[in-house]
């Protein structure tokens, strides 16, 4: 194998490792956002319930909750 081919193969391996690291980082960030939103939902629903006129449906109450990686497994 020529030096150029060896360099290309090495660089390709480095880029593949970098890509996997970025994928893992973004998955972790999205999980963090999902957890924060799931924690926020009960507070928002309580506020909507308190503000809704009696006998009226609470807006947003029927929406499904966001599933985090922990609860989706």
PDB file of N, CA and C in Angstrom:
ATOM      1  N   UNK A   1       0.858  -1.168   0.000  1.00  0.00           N
ATOM      2  CA  UNK A   1       0.000   0.000   0.000  1.00  0.00           C
ATOM      3  C   UNK A   1       0.907   1.236   0.000  1.00  0.00           C
ATOM      4  N   UNK A   2       0.557   2.186  -0.828  1.00  0.00           N
ATOM      5  CA  UNK A   2       1.364   3.404  -0.909  1.00  0.00           C
ATOM      6  C   UNK A   2       1.119   4.287   0.314  1.00  0.00           C
ATOM      7  N   UNK A   3       2.020   5.236   0.512  1.00  0.00           N
ATOM      8  CA  UNK A   3       1.889   6.173   1.630  1.00  0.00           C
ATOM      9  C   UNK A   3       0.574   6.942   1.545  1.00  0.00           C
ATOM     10  N   UNK A   4       0.192   7.347   0.332  1.00  0.00           N
ATOM     11  CA  UNK A   4      -1.058   8.084   0.148  1.00  0.00           C
ATOM     12  C   UNK A   4      -2.252   7.228   0.569  1.00  0.00           C
ATOM     13  N   UNK A   5      -2.268   5.967   0.163  1.00  0.00           N
ATOM     14  CA  UNK A   5      -3.370   5.079   0.533  1.00  0.00           C
ATOM     15  C   UNK A   5      -3.428   4.863   2.043  1.00  0.00           C
ATOM     16  N   UNK A   6      -2.258   4.716   2.665  1.00  0.00           N
ATOM     17  CA  UNK A   6      -2.217   4.545   4.114  1.00  0.00           C
ATOM     18  C   UNK A   6      -2.739   5.790   4.826  1.00  0.00           C
ATOM     19  N   UNK A   7      -2.333   6.965   4.342  1.00  0.00           N
ATOM     20  CA  UNK A   7      -2.801   8.220   4.936  1.00  0.00           C
ATOM     21  C   UNK A   7      -4.312   8.371   4.781  1.00  0.00           C
ATOM     22  N   UNK A   8      -4.818   8.019   3.605  1.00  0.00           N
ATOM     23  CA  UNK A   8      -6.260   8.115   3.365  1.00  0.00           C
ATOM     24  C   UNK A   8      -7.031   7.169   4.283  1.00  0.00           C
ATOM     25  N   UNK A   9      -6.546   5.948   4.420  1.00  0.00           N
ATOM     26  CA  UNK A   9      -7.216   4.974   5.279  1.00  0.00           C
ATOM     27  C   UNK A   9      -7.182   5.431   6.739  1.00  0.00           C
ATOM     28  N   UNK A  10      -6.041   5.967   7.183  1.00  0.00           N
ATOM     29  CA  UNK A  10      -5.923   6.459   8.554  1.00  0.00           C
ATOM     30  C   UNK A  10      -6.865   7.628   8.791  1.00  0.00           C
ATOM     31  N   UNK A  11      -6.878   8.566   7.852  1.00  0.00           N
ATOM     32  CA  UNK A  11      -7.730   9.756   7.998  1.00  0.00           C
ATOM     33  C   UNK A  11      -9.210   9.372   7.990  1.00  0.00           C
ATOM     34  N   UNK A  12      -9.573   8.421   7.138  1.00  0.00           N
ATOM     35  CA  UNK A  12     -10.957   7.949   7.104  1.00  0.00           C
ATOM     36  C   UNK A  12     -11.350   7.365   8.457  1.00  0.00           C
ATOM     37  N   UNK A  13     -10.471   6.591   9.055  1.00  0.00           N
ATOM     38  CA  UNK A  13     -10.738   6.032  10.379  1.00  0.00           C
ATOM     39  C   UNK A  13     -10.921   7.118  11.425  1.00  0.00           C
ATOM     40  N   UNK A  14     -10.085   8.157  11.372  1.00  0.00           N
ATOM     41  CA  UNK A  14     -10.218   9.279  12.308  1.00  0.00           C
ATOM     42  C   UNK A  14     -11.557   9.985  12.127  1.00  0.00           C
ATOM     43  N   UNK A  15     -11.943  10.213  10.886  1.00  0.00           N
ATOM     44  CA  UNK A  15     -13.205  10.901  10.611  1.00  0.00           C
ATOM     45  C   UNK A  15     -14.400  10.078  11.078  1.00  0.00           C
ATOM     46  N   UNK A  16     -14.330   8.769  10.907  1.00  0.00           N
ATOM     47  CA  UNK A  16     -15.416   7.907  11.377  1.00  0.00           C
ATOM     48  C   UNK A  16     -15.542   7.956  12.899  1.00  0.00           C
ATOM     49  N   UNK A  17     -14.414   7.970  13.600  1.00  0.00           N
ATOM     50  CA  UNK A  17     -14.444   8.078  15.063  1.00  0.00           C
ATOM     51  C   UNK A  17     -15.006   9.428  15.494  1.00  0.00           C
ATOM     52  N   UNK A  18     -14.621  10.490  14.794  1.00  0.00           N
ATOM     53  CA  UNK A  18     -15.126  11.829  15.105  1.00  0.00           C
ATOM     54  C   UNK A  18     -16.629  11.895  14.888  1.00  0.00           C
ATOM     55  N   UNK A  19     -17.105  11.308  13.804  1.00  0.00           N
ATOM     56  CA  UNK A  19     -18.534  11.284  13.520  1.00  0.00           C
ATOM     57  C   UNK A  19     -19.294  10.578  14.635  1.00  0.00           C
ATOM     58  N   UNK A  20     -18.805   9.455  15.095  1.00  0.00           N
ATOM     59  CA  UNK A  20     -19.468   8.723  16.179  1.00  0.00           C
ATOM     60  C   UNK A  20     -19.481   9.542  17.467  1.00  0.00           C
ATOM     61  N   UNK A  21     -18.395  10.261  17.735  1.00  0.00           N
ATOM     62  CA  UNK A  21     -18.350  11.105  18.936  1.00  0.00           C
ATOM     63  C   UNK A  21     -19.390  12.214  18.850  1.00  0.00           C
ATOM     64  N   UNK A  22     -19.531  12.840  17.680  1.00  0.00           N
ATOM     65  CA  UNK A  22     -20.538  13.887  17.501  1.00  0.00           C
ATOM     66  C   UNK A  22     -21.951  13.324  17.633  1.00  0.00           C
ATOM     67  N   UNK A  23     -22.179  12.153  17.089  1.00  0.00           N
ATOM     68  CA  UNK A  23     -23.500  11.529  17.214  1.00  0.00           C
ATOM     69  C   UNK A  23     -23.848  11.305  18.679  1.00  0.00           C
ATOM     70  N   UNK A  24     -22.912  10.780  19.440  1.00  0.00           N
ATOM     71  CA  UNK A  24     -23.151  10.523  20.860  1.00  0.00           C
ATOM     72  C   UNK A  24     -23.417  11.824  21.607  1.00  0.00           C
ATOM     73  N   UNK A  25     -22.690  12.877  21.272  1.00  0.00           N
ATOM     74  CA  UNK A  25     -22.877  14.169  21.923  1.00  0.00           C
ATOM     75  C   UNK A  25     -24.280  14.693  21.681  1.00  0.00           C
ATOM     76  N   UNK A  26     -24.734  14.628  20.447  1.00  0.00           N
ATOM     77  CA  UNK A  26     -26.057  15.157  20.127  1.00  0.00           C
ATOM     78  C   UNK A  26     -27.165  14.317  20.752  1.00  0.00           C
ATOM     79  N   UNK A  27     -26.979  13.025  20.839  1.00  0.00           N
ATOM     80  CA  UNK A  27     -27.969  12.170  21.495  1.00  0.00           C
ATOM     81  C   UNK A  27     -28.081  12.574  22.962  1.00  0.00           C
ATOM     82  N   UNK A  28     -26.939  12.810  23.603  1.00  0.00           N
ATOM     83  CA  UNK A  28     -26.952  13.212  25.010  1.00  0.00           C
ATOM     84  C   UNK A  28     -27.646  14.559  25.184  1.00  0.00           C
ATOM     85  N   UNK A  29     -27.386  15.498  24.283  1.00  0.00           N
ATOM     86  CA  UNK A  29     -28.027  16.814  24.365  1.00  0.00           C
ATOM     87  C   UNK A  29     -29.538  16.699  24.187  1.00  0.00           C
ATOM     88  N   UNK A  30     -29.972  15.886  23.238  1.00  0.00           N
ATOM     89  CA  UNK A  30     -31.405  15.712  23.007  1.00  0.00           C
ATOM     90  C   UNK A  30     -32.077  15.031  24.197  1.00  0.00           C
ATOM     91  N   UNK A  31     -31.416  14.071  24.812  1.00  0.00           N
ATOM     92  CA  UNK A  31     -31.966  13.419  26.003  1.00  0.00           C
ATOM     93  C   UNK A  31     -32.124  14.430  27.136  1.00  0.00           C
ATOM     94  N   UNK A  32     -31.133  15.309  27.288  1.00  0.00           N
ATOM     95  CA  UNK A  32     -31.204  16.335  28.331  1.00  0.00           C
ATOM     96  C   UNK A  32     -32.389  17.269  28.089  1.00  0.00           C
ATOM     97  N   UNK A  33     -32.587  17.661  26.847  1.00  0.00           N
ATOM     98  CA  UNK A  33     -33.722  18.528  26.499  1.00  0.00           C
ATOM     99  C   UNK A  33     -35.039  17.805  26.764  1.00  0.00           C
ATOM    100  N   UNK A  34     -35.122  16.534  26.389  1.00  0.00           N
ATOM    101  CA  UNK A  34     -36.349  15.760  26.609  1.00  0.00           C
ATOM    102  C   UNK A  34     -36.669  15.654  28.098  1.00  0.00           C
ATOM    103  N   UNK A  35     -35.656  15.428  28.922  1.00  0.00           N
ATOM    104  CA  UNK A  35     -35.877  15.350  30.371  1.00  0.00           C
ATOM    105  C   UNK A  35     -36.357  16.689  30.920  1.00  0.00           C
ATOM    106  N   UNK A  36     -35.762  17.777  30.457  1.00  0.00           N
ATOM    107  CA  UNK A  36     -36.163  19.110  30.928  1.00  0.00           C
ATOM    108  C   UNK A  36     -37.608  19.409  30.539  1.00  0.00           C
ATOM    109  N   UNK A  37     -37.987  19.062  29.324  1.00  0.00           N
ATOM    110  CA  UNK A  37     -39.365  19.291  28.884  1.00  0.00           C
ATOM    111  C   UNK A  37     -40.348  18.424  29.662  1.00  0.00           C
ATOM    112  N   UNK A  38     -39.969  17.187  29.913  1.00  0.00           N
ATOM    113  CA  UNK A  38     -40.843  16.298  30.684  1.00  0.00           C
ATOM    114  C   UNK A  38     -41.030  16.823  32.106  1.00  0.00           C
ATOM    115  N   UNK A  39     -39.988  17.403  32.684  1.00  0.00           N
ATOM    116  CA  UNK A  39     -40.096  17.974  34.028  1.00  0.00           C
ATOM    117  C   UNK A  39     -40.933  19.247  34.025  1.00  0.00           C
ATOM    118  N   UNK A  40     -40.909  19.975  32.932  1.00  0.00           N
ATOM    119  CA  UNK A  40     -41.645  21.228  32.827  1.00  0.00           C
ATOM    120  C   UNK A  40     -43.143  21.004  32.598  1.00  0.00           C
ATOM    121  N   UNK A  41     -43.503  19.923  31.909  1.00  0.00           N
ATOM    122  CA  UNK A  41     -44.897  19.674  31.531  1.00  0.00           C
ATOM    123  C   UNK A  41     -45.867  19.707  32.717  1.00  0.00           C
ATOM    124  N   UNK A  42     -45.608  19.042  33.850  1.00  0.00           N
ATOM    125  CA  UNK A  42     -46.577  19.087  34.950  1.00  0.00           C
ATOM    126  C   UNK A  42     -46.823  20.510  35.463  1.00  0.00           C
ATOM    127  N   UNK A  43     -45.786  21.326  35.490  1.00  0.00           N
ATOM    128  CA  UNK A  43     -45.950  22.710  35.945  1.00  0.00           C
ATOM    129  C   UNK A  43     -46.821  23.508  34.984  1.00  0.00           C
ATOM    130  N   UNK A  44     -46.597  23.314  33.693  1.00  0.00           N
ATOM    131  CA  UNK A  44     -47.394  24.025  32.689  1.00  0.00           C
ATOM    132  C   UNK A  44     -48.843  23.549  32.754  1.00  0.00           C
ATOM    133  N   UNK A  45     -49.054  22.242  32.875  1.00  0.00           N
ATOM    134  CA  UNK A  45     -50.415  21.714  32.960  1.00  0.00           C
ATOM    135  C   UNK A  45     -51.130  22.221  34.211  1.00  0.00           C
ATOM    136  N   UNK A  46     -50.423  22.312  35.327  1.00  0.00           N
ATOM    137  CA  UNK A  46     -51.035  22.837  36.555  1.00  0.00           C
ATOM    138  C   UNK A  46     -51.432  24.297  36.370  1.00  0.00           C
ATOM    139  N   UNK A  47     -50.585  25.060  35.713  1.00  0.00           N
ATOM    140  CA  UNK A  47     -50.891  26.463  35.451  1.00  0.00           C
ATOM    141  C   UNK A  47     -52.094  26.591  34.525  1.00  0.00           C
ATOM    142  N   UNK A  48     -52.148  25.772  33.478  1.00  0.00           N
ATOM    143  CA  UNK A  48     -53.283  25.801  32.556  1.00  0.00           C
ATOM    144  C   UNK A  48     -54.574  25.399  33.262  1.00  0.00           C
ATOM    145  N   UNK A  49     -54.492  24.400  34.124  1.00  0.00           N
ATOM    146  CA  UNK A  49     -55.669  23.948  34.862  1.00  0.00           C
ATOM    147  C   UNK A  49     -56.178  25.048  35.789  1.00  0.00           C
ATOM    148  N   UNK A  50     -55.268  25.712  36.466  1.00  0.00           N
ATOM    149  CA  UNK A  50     -55.659  26.785  37.387  1.00  0.00           C
ATOM    150  C   UNK A  50     -56.251  27.976  36.648  1.00  0.00           C
ATOM    151  N   UNK A  51     -55.790  28.225  35.423  1.00  0.00           N
ATOM    152  CA  UNK A  51     -56.243  29.389  34.667  1.00  0.00           C
ATOM    153  C   UNK A  51     -57.496  29.120  33.837  1.00  0.00           C
ATOM    154  N   UNK A  52     -57.847  27.849  33.637  1.00  0.00           N
ATOM    155  CA  UNK A  52     -58.995  27.512  32.788  1.00  0.00           C
ATOM    156  C   UNK A  52     -60.303  27.835  33.501  1.00  0.00           C
ATOM    157  N   UNK A  53     -61.266  28.381  32.756  1.00  0.00           N
ATOM    158  CA  UNK A  53     -62.587  28.616  33.349  1.00  0.00           C
ATOM    159  C   UNK A  53     -63.226  27.280  33.737  1.00  0.00           C
ATOM    160  N   UNK A  54     -64.038  27.260  34.786  1.00  0.00           N
ATOM    161  CA  UNK A  54     -64.687  26.012  35.207  1.00  0.00           C
ATOM    162  C   UNK A  54     -65.511  25.402  34.071  1.00  0.00           C
ATOM    163  N   UNK A  55     -65.395  24.110  33.918  1.00  0.00           N
ATOM    164  CA  UNK A  55     -66.164  23.398  32.905  1.00  0.00           C
ATOM    165  C   UNK A  55     -65.552  23.434  31.514  1.00  0.00           C
ATOM    166  N   UNK A  56     -64.484  24.161  31.328  1.00  0.00           N
ATOM    167  CA  UNK A  56     -63.832  24.242  30.017  1.00  0.00           C
ATOM    168  C   UNK A  56     -62.678  23.241  29.962  1.00  0.00           C
ATOM    169  N   UNK A  57     -62.454  22.672  28.786  1.00  0.00           N
ATOM    170  CA  UNK A  57     -61.303  21.771  28.676  1.00  0.00           C
ATOM    171  C   UNK A  57     -60.000  22.559  28.828  1.00  0.00           C
ATOM    172  N   UNK A  58     -59.019  21.898  29.373  1.00  0.00           N
ATOM    173  CA  UNK A  58     -57.716  22.533  29.563  1.00  0.00           C
ATOM    174  C   UNK A  58     -56.905  22.359  28.285  1.00  0.00           C
ATOM    175  N   UNK A  59     -56.491  23.473  27.648  1.00  0.00           N
ATOM    176  CA  UNK A  59     -55.714  23.343  26.414  1.00  0.00           C
ATOM    177  C   UNK A  59     -54.378  22.656  26.680  1.00  0.00           C
ATOM    178  N   UNK A  60     -53.998  21.774  25.763  1.00  0.00           N
ATOM    179  CA  UNK A  60     -52.717  21.088  25.883  1.00  0.00           C
ATOM    180  C   UNK A  60     -52.730  19.878  26.795  1.00  0.00           C
ATOM    181  N   UNK A  61     -53.798  19.654  27.519  1.00  0.00           N
ATOM    182  CA  UNK A  61     -53.855  18.548  28.477  1.00  0.00           C
ATOM    183  C   UNK A  61     -53.917  17.189  27.773  1.00  0.00           C
ATOM    184  N   UNK A  62     -54.524  17.149  26.593  1.00  0.00           N
ATOM    185  CA  UNK A  62     -54.687  15.884  25.879  1.00  0.00           C
ATOM    186  C   UNK A  62     -53.443  15.496  25.093  1.00  0.00           C
ATOM    187  N   UNK A  63     -52.465  16.388  25.038  1.00  0.00           N
ATOM    188  CA  UNK A  63     -51.262  16.088  24.262  1.00  0.00           C
ATOM    189  C   UNK A  63     -50.442  15.008  24.952  1.00  0.00           C
ATOM    190  N   UNK A  64     -49.830  14.140  24.162  1.00  0.00           N
ATOM    191  CA  UNK A  64     -49.011  13.089  24.768  1.00  0.00           C
ATOM    192  C   UNK A  64     -47.755  13.692  25.389  1.00  0.00           C
ATOM    193  N   UNK A  65     -47.233  13.013  26.388  1.00  0.00           N
ATOM    194  CA  UNK A  65     -46.004  13.487  27.011  1.00  0.00           C
ATOM    195  C   UNK A  65     -44.813  13.073  26.161  1.00  0.00           C
ATOM    196  N   UNK A  66     -43.744  13.784  26.333  1.00  0.00           N
ATOM    197  CA  UNK A  66     -42.512  13.481  25.608  1.00  0.00           C
ATOM    198  C   UNK A  66     -41.849  12.298  26.289  1.00  0.00           C
ATOM    199  N   UNK A  67     -41.479  11.306  25.491  1.00  0.00           N
ATOM    200  CA  UNK A  67     -40.823  10.146  26.056  1.00  0.00           C
ATOM    201  C   UNK A  67     -39.326  10.361  26.034  1.00  0.00           C
ATOM    202  N   UNK A  68     -38.703  10.176  27.165  1.00  0.00           N
ATOM    203  CA  UNK A  68     -37.252  10.257  27.229  1.00  0.00           C
ATOM    204  C   UNK A  68     -36.690   8.875  26.958  1.00  0.00           C
ATOM    205  N   UNK A  69     -35.401   8.804  26.782  1.00  0.00           N
ATOM    206  CA  UNK A  69     -34.764   7.527  26.518  1.00  0.00           C
ATOM    207  C   UNK A  69     -34.991   6.523  27.627  1.00  0.00           C
ATOM    208  N   UNK A  70     -35.069   7.015  28.873  1.00  0.00           N
ATOM    209  CA  UNK A  70     -35.283   6.114  29.999  1.00  0.00           C
ATOM    210  C   UNK A  70     -36.659   5.477  29.959  1.00  0.00           C
ATOM    211  N   UNK A  71     -37.688   6.291  29.689  1.00  0.00           N
ATOM    212  CA  UNK A  71     -39.048   5.758  29.714  1.00  0.00           C
ATOM    213  C   UNK A  71     -39.403   5.015  28.437  1.00  0.00           C
ATOM    214  N   UNK A  72     -38.676   5.285  27.353  1.00  0.00           N
ATOM    215  CA  UNK A  72     -38.983   4.635  26.082  1.00  0.00           C
ATOM    216  C   UNK A  72     -38.374   3.244  26.006  1.00  0.00           C
ATOM    217  N   UNK A  73     -37.492   2.918  26.944  1.00  0.00           N
ATOM    218  CA  UNK A  73     -36.810   1.617  26.885  1.00  0.00           C
ATOM    219  C   UNK A  73     -37.554   0.557  27.601  1.00  0.00           C
TER     220      UNK A  73
END
